[in-house]
XYZ file of N, CA and C in Angstrom:
324
model
N 60.379 8.384 -45.839
C 59.178 8.005 -45.119
C 58.688 9.207 -44.312
N 57.413 9.417 -44.302
C 56.828 10.557 -43.622
C 56.711 10.269 -42.131
N 56.690 11.346 -41.345
C 56.667 11.210 -39.901
C 55.313 10.835 -39.329
N 54.237 11.118 -40.055
C 52.909 10.887 -39.512
C 51.943 10.584 -40.638
N 50.904 9.831 -40.312
C 49.897 9.528 -41.325
C 49.080 10.770 -41.670
N 49.199 11.836 -40.885
C 48.455 13.062 -41.143
C 49.272 14.119 -41.876
N 50.491 13.791 -42.305
C 51.332 14.765 -42.991
C 50.700 15.263 -44.292
N 49.844 14.481 -44.914
C 49.221 14.903 -46.162
C 48.379 16.166 -45.967
N 47.850 16.361 -44.757
C 47.046 17.549 -44.482
C 47.911 18.802 -44.598
N 49.140 18.720 -44.082
C 50.055 19.854 -44.141
C 50.365 20.184 -45.595
N 50.641 19.165 -46.378
C 50.932 19.378 -47.791
C 49.761 19.978 -48.533
N 48.571 19.511 -48.252
C 47.368 20.023 -48.892
C 47.177 21.488 -48.549
N 47.336 21.815 -47.279
C 47.157 23.198 -46.836
C 48.196 24.100 -47.495
N 49.448 23.656 -47.521
C 50.509 24.473 -48.097
C 50.340 24.631 -49.603
N 49.885 23.576 -50.281
C 49.757 23.651 -51.734
C 48.610 24.547 -52.162
N 47.586 24.638 -51.350
C 46.437 25.465 -51.717
C 46.545 26.872 -51.157
N 47.315 27.047 -50.097
C 47.625 28.359 -49.558
C 46.429 29.246 -49.303
N 46.558 30.490 -49.747
C 45.546 31.515 -49.476
C 44.167 31.160 -50.025
N 44.032 30.587 -51.226
C 42.675 30.266 -51.703
C 41.920 29.310 -50.779
N 42.616 28.334 -50.202
C 41.945 27.401 -49.292
C 41.513 28.125 -48.027
N 42.371 28.968 -47.496
C 42.012 29.738 -46.292
C 40.853 30.676 -46.591
N 40.887 31.326 -47.747
C 39.799 32.225 -48.128
C 38.475 31.479 -48.230
N 38.506 30.269 -48.770
C 37.283 29.468 -48.898
C 36.736 29.090 -47.519
N 37.628 28.730 -46.608
C 37.200 28.387 -45.246
C 36.597 29.609 -44.566
N 37.241 30.750 -44.710
C 36.734 31.970 -44.082
C 35.400 32.402 -44.682
N 35.230 32.241 -45.984
C 33.949 32.574 -46.624
C 32.850 31.634 -46.152
N 33.154 30.374 -46.024
C 32.185 29.403 -45.517
C 31.779 29.753 -44.086
N 32.758 30.111 -43.273
C 32.484 30.501 -41.893
C 31.603 31.744 -41.862
N 31.926 32.737 -42.709
C 31.141 33.969 -42.752
C 29.683 33.680 -43.096
N 29.465 32.837 -44.088
C 28.094 32.489 -44.484
C 27.355 31.747 -43.372
N 28.054 30.860 -42.692
C 27.425 30.108 -41.597
C 26.997 31.033 -40.470
N 27.874 31.959 -40.108
C 27.549 32.901 -39.040
C 26.396 33.806 -39.465
N 26.407 34.206 -40.724
C 25.308 35.037 -41.244
C 23.965 34.320 -41.095
N 23.951 33.020 -41.387
C 22.713 32.241 -41.246
C 22.289 32.128 -39.779
N 23.245 31.952 -38.892
C 22.922 31.840 -37.466
C 22.340 33.147 -36.944
N 22.892 34.276 -37.415
C 22.456 35.583 -36.921
C 21.120 36.041 -37.505
N 20.686 35.416 -38.583
C 19.424 35.816 -39.219
C 18.391 34.704 -39.053
N 17.425 34.890 -38.143
C 16.438 33.826 -37.896
C 15.618 33.461 -39.132
N 15.509 34.365 -40.095
C 14.719 34.084 -41.304
C 15.375 33.026 -42.189
N 16.701 32.917 -42.134
C 17.394 31.947 -42.984
C 18.102 30.852 -42.189
N 17.993 30.905 -40.873
C 18.668 29.916 -40.040
C 18.118 28.513 -40.276
N 18.993 27.551 -40.253
C 18.597 26.144 -40.403
C 18.240 25.512 -39.066
N 18.409 26.292 -38.006
C 18.200 25.754 -36.672
C 16.899 26.299 -36.080
N 15.973 25.434 -35.732
C 14.680 25.888 -35.210
C 14.732 26.241 -33.723
N 15.633 27.145 -33.380
C 15.785 27.582 -31.999
C 15.521 29.092 -31.987
N 14.384 29.519 -31.434
C 14.000 30.924 -31.545
C 14.977 31.918 -30.927
N 15.721 31.542 -29.915
C 16.630 32.475 -29.255
C 18.062 32.379 -29.781
N 18.313 31.555 -30.778
C 19.670 31.343 -31.269
C 20.312 32.631 -31.796
N 19.598 33.396 -32.607
C 20.173 34.619 -33.174
C 20.521 35.617 -32.072
N 19.653 35.765 -31.085
C 19.926 36.680 -29.973
C 21.157 36.239 -29.202
N 21.238 34.961 -28.917
C 22.385 34.414 -28.192
C 23.674 34.596 -29.004
N 23.611 34.327 -30.314
C 24.788 34.457 -31.175
C 25.261 35.910 -31.230
N 24.331 36.859 -31.333
C 24.712 38.282 -31.334
C 25.385 38.666 -30.022
N 24.851 38.172 -28.919
C 25.437 38.469 -27.609
C 26.855 37.903 -27.517
N 27.053 36.692 -28.002
C 28.389 36.078 -27.977
C 29.341 36.826 -28.909
N 28.853 37.235 -30.081
C 29.680 38.003 -31.019
C 30.183 39.279 -30.349
N 29.290 39.990 -29.677
C 29.661 41.240 -29.012
C 30.603 40.987 -27.834
N 30.349 39.936 -27.088
C 31.165 39.607 -25.929
C 32.592 39.213 -26.314
N 32.719 38.475 -27.425
C 34.027 37.964 -27.830
C 34.698 38.785 -28.921
N 34.285 40.030 -29.096
C 34.989 40.921 -30.006
C 34.676 40.748 -31.474
N 33.530 40.231 -31.814
C 33.114 40.202 -33.207
C 33.258 38.892 -33.946
N 34.097 37.990 -33.500
C 34.289 36.735 -34.232
C 33.842 35.572 -33.357
N 32.742 34.939 -33.753
C 32.215 33.811 -32.974
C 33.134 32.595 -33.016
N 33.781 32.381 -34.155
C 34.621 31.202 -34.341
C 35.947 31.617 -34.970
N 36.880 32.139 -34.166
C 38.157 32.567 -34.739
C 38.892 31.382 -35.368
N 39.501 31.619 -36.525
C 40.193 30.586 -37.273
C 41.668 30.940 -37.338
N 42.507 30.057 -36.877
C 43.943 30.273 -36.956
C 44.602 30.216 -35.592
N 45.873 29.945 -35.601
C 46.625 29.812 -34.357
C 46.771 31.169 -33.677
N 47.155 32.197 -34.419
C 47.333 33.515 -33.804
C 46.013 34.047 -33.253
N 44.933 33.830 -33.968
C 43.629 34.312 -33.533
C 43.163 33.628 -32.239
N 43.714 32.456 -31.954
C 43.344 31.694 -30.767
C 44.484 31.544 -29.764
N 45.535 32.323 -29.942
C 46.731 32.176 -29.111
C 46.426 32.248 -27.612
N 45.620 33.204 -27.186
C 45.327 33.343 -25.750
C 44.664 32.076 -25.208
N 43.767 31.477 -25.983
C 43.090 30.243 -25.564
C 44.083 29.095 -25.479
N 44.946 28.953 -26.499
C 45.944 27.878 -26.492
C 46.900 28.022 -25.311
N 47.338 29.263 -25.048
C 48.273 29.482 -23.939
C 47.633 29.159 -22.597
N 46.369 29.531 -22.425
C 45.680 29.229 -21.165
C 45.490 27.721 -20.997
N 45.125 27.048 -22.096
C 44.969 25.595 -22.037
C 46.289 24.920 -21.660
N 47.396 25.401 -22.238
C 48.710 24.825 -21.927
C 49.048 25.019 -20.456
N 48.753 26.196 -19.942
C 49.018 26.472 -18.531
C 48.196 25.548 -17.630
N 46.910 25.432 -17.904
C 46.038 24.585 -17.077
C 46.443 23.115 -17.135
N 46.758 22.619 -18.325
C 47.126 21.200 -18.421
C 48.423 20.919 -17.675
N 49.343 21.875 -17.679
C 50.582 21.704 -16.925
C 50.306 21.781 -15.415
N 49.542 22.789 -14.998
C 49.252 22.960 -13.572
C 48.493 21.768 -12.995
N 47.643 21.140 -13.802
C 46.830 20.028 -13.323
C 47.510 18.675 -13.497
N 48.743 18.683 -13.995
C 49.494 17.441 -14.121
C 49.142 16.608 -15.344
N 48.369 17.164 -16.262
C 48.021 16.437 -17.490
C 49.218 16.430 -18.432
N 49.903 17.575 -18.531
C 51.114 17.682 -19.350
C 52.326 17.636 -18.427
N 53.390 17.039 -18.904
C 54.610 16.912 -18.104
C 55.429 18.202 -18.068
N 55.184 19.089 -19.041
C 55.884 20.366 -19.066
C 54.967 21.427 -19.665
N 55.305 22.668 -19.404
C 54.512 23.779 -19.930
C 54.940 24.023 -21.377
N 54.010 23.852 -22.299
C 54.322 23.971 -23.721
C 53.842 25.302 -24.280
N 54.395 25.653 -25.432
C 53.950 26.823 -26.182
C 53.022 26.346 -27.296
N 52.101 27.186 -27.756
C 51.189 26.771 -28.828
C 51.905 26.237 -30.075
N 53.080 26.774 -30.383
C 53.823 26.311 -31.554
C 54.199 24.835 -31.451
N 54.275 24.315 -30.241
C 54.670 22.922 -30.040
C 53.504 21.943 -30.183
N 52.277 22.435 -30.256
C 51.102 21.552 -30.344
C 50.926 20.947 -31.722
N 51.479 21.590 -32.731
C 51.207 21.217 -34.115
C 52.465 20.700 -34.787
N 52.306 19.833 -35.781
C 53.482 19.300 -36.478
C 54.208 20.401 -37.244
N 55.500 20.203 -37.490
C 56.274 21.200 -38.253
C 55.615 21.468 -39.609
N 55.574 22.733 -39.990
C 55.029 23.100 -41.290
C 53.597 23.605 -41.233
N 52.862 23.266 -40.198
C 51.457 23.643 -40.142
C 51.301 25.144 -39.913
N 52.305 25.772 -39.274
C 52.192 27.201 -38.961
C 52.818 28.061 -40.052
N 53.220 27.460 -41.155
C 53.814 28.222 -42.246
C 52.747 29.097 -42.890
N 53.077 30.345 -43.116
C 52.156 31.244 -43.794
C 52.505 31.274 -45.264
N 51.504 31.193 -46.104
C 51.698 31.248 -47.538
C 51.072 32.533 -48.049
N 51.854 33.354 -48.718
C 51.344 34.596 -49.278
C 51.480 34.512 -50.786
N 50.364 34.721 -51.464
C 50.363 34.649 -52.938
C 50.052 36.017 -53.493
């Protein structure tokens, strides 16, 4: 019997490995490209491209980092704040937020 009703997600991710991650990253790249180019943007907000460029530059080039390592500083700060504010009973590490197997790297 599986530990969680969401365990199938871990299996899906592991079985597809690098191609699934590559597809997600390509989709993200295309989305950001559309946001940065007002001529092809789907959003009728005239200042969106300017704002997105400013955020890209401010946050080191990646508007939407994908992955645990890429977001480690954010996860660690969130863990600290939730512990300090009494939301969490103990100070956790980012590795403890996710079910076993989700942080496995697959190299093909």
